[in-house]
Amino acid sequence: MTKNRIEWIDLVRAIAILTVLFIHATDGIYIISSDAILNYTIYSRIFNFAALFIGRIGVPFFLMITGYLLLDRQYDDARVEKFWKKSVKGLIIVTVIWSIIYILSLQFVTVSTPRINYAEAGTLFFSHMWYMPMIIGMYLSMPFVAAALKQFKVQTIYQAMIVFSLLAFLMPFITTLCEMHGINGIALQYCLGFSGGVYGIYIILGYLIKKGQFKYGKTYQFALLAIISFVICILFQYYAYTLHYDFALWYEFPFVLLGSFALFELCSRKKTVRAYPLVEFFSKYSFAVFLIHNIFRIPLLPLAVQLPFSEPIKAIILWILLIILSYVTAVIIYRIPRFGKYILYMR
């Protein structure tokens, strides 16, 4: 193992970025193709529904890694200031830089690729940048949350997380079920205050895994929970489709929470990781690839949708191209002296 690196954390980070690229490739293909294809085959729809679950585990993985690594630390005034200067300041600057890069790139793409209109390209271009303000806010709060958690027993934190999870995940799920069956206006008003909402819960889950809260669960139980969550997500999306209900699988869906948590816990139990040098490579450049990949996604989409294959095959081809081009670009930029690490926020 490379010094100061945790093999299974690198594995989770590598899986997270690959699933993010996968969902962005799949989403792009299906969004563009939907203009021409009115009815996908059942197999194509199931692939799309499965891809949505696979893609939705990426952000929870990143957030649980954040909780695992950053919440179990000691913070004082000096360390808070250092953390903000080192981490938060860099994130803000990188967000501004890459927002400008994408704005300029958007102008070029809409001119050179007229088959994608400005609004559609803009939506696809910035579809991943919502993550940046969210994680910046979480980082700003991290030292205070870490200090607060140390005042309580792990069991107390776990009980509080259960209550917050019921509000953040179960209540919206019930509201969605009611709306699917024509029962509207029953959304309950609640406020999660300083909890960070669903994203804060994922971070706290990472902390609880670090503290061994779930170590007594059997490995097969977590594997079964992950499989069941995957199947339910597919079936629920298909059921919503049969009812002509516009349902978007997102991170507040309870079985995205359960599935990603179960998989994270399973990964945390791995003592060693096969092909670790490759895993470490994917992990090392993961955030850089997250920043870069949409620059390639938009120009490649019009080409990918014209391939003489089914939508799932097109999505897989686009996914592979995004992996190769994004990683090659990240490596090249990283090697630019006094510039690469900074613009890619690589530590």
Coordinates of C-alpha atoms in Angstrom, one line a residue, residues 63-64 66-73 146 149-150 152-154 157 202-214 264:
L63 CA -20.0 11.8 0.9
M64 CA -19.5 8.8 3.1
T66 CA -15.8 12.6 3.6
G67 CA -17.5 11.6 6.8
Y68 CA -15.2 8.6 7.4
L69 CA -12.0 10.7 6.9
L70 CA -12.9 14.2 8.2
L71 CA -15.4 13.8 11.1
D72 CA -13.2 11.7 13.4
R73 CA -10.7 14.5 13.9
A146 CA -16.9 16.9 14.3
L149 CA -20.1 14.6 17.6
K150 CA -17.3 14.0 20.1
F152 CA -22.0 12.1 22.4
K153 CA -21.9 8.4 22.4
V154 CA -21.9 6.7 19.0
I157 CA -25.6 9.7 17.2
Y202 CA -24.6 10.3 4.1
I203 CA -21.6 12.0 5.8
I204 CA -22.7 11.0 9.3
L205 CA -23.1 7.4 8.0
G206 CA -19.5 7.4 6.9
Y207 CA -18.5 8.6 10.5
L208 CA -20.6 5.8 12.1
I209 CA -18.9 3.2 9.8
K210 CA -15.6 4.6 10.9
K211 CA -16.7 4.1 14.6
G212 CA -17.7 0.5 13.9
Q213 CA -21.4 0.9 14.5
F214 CA -22.3 -1.7 11.9
F264 CA -19.8 1.1 1.4

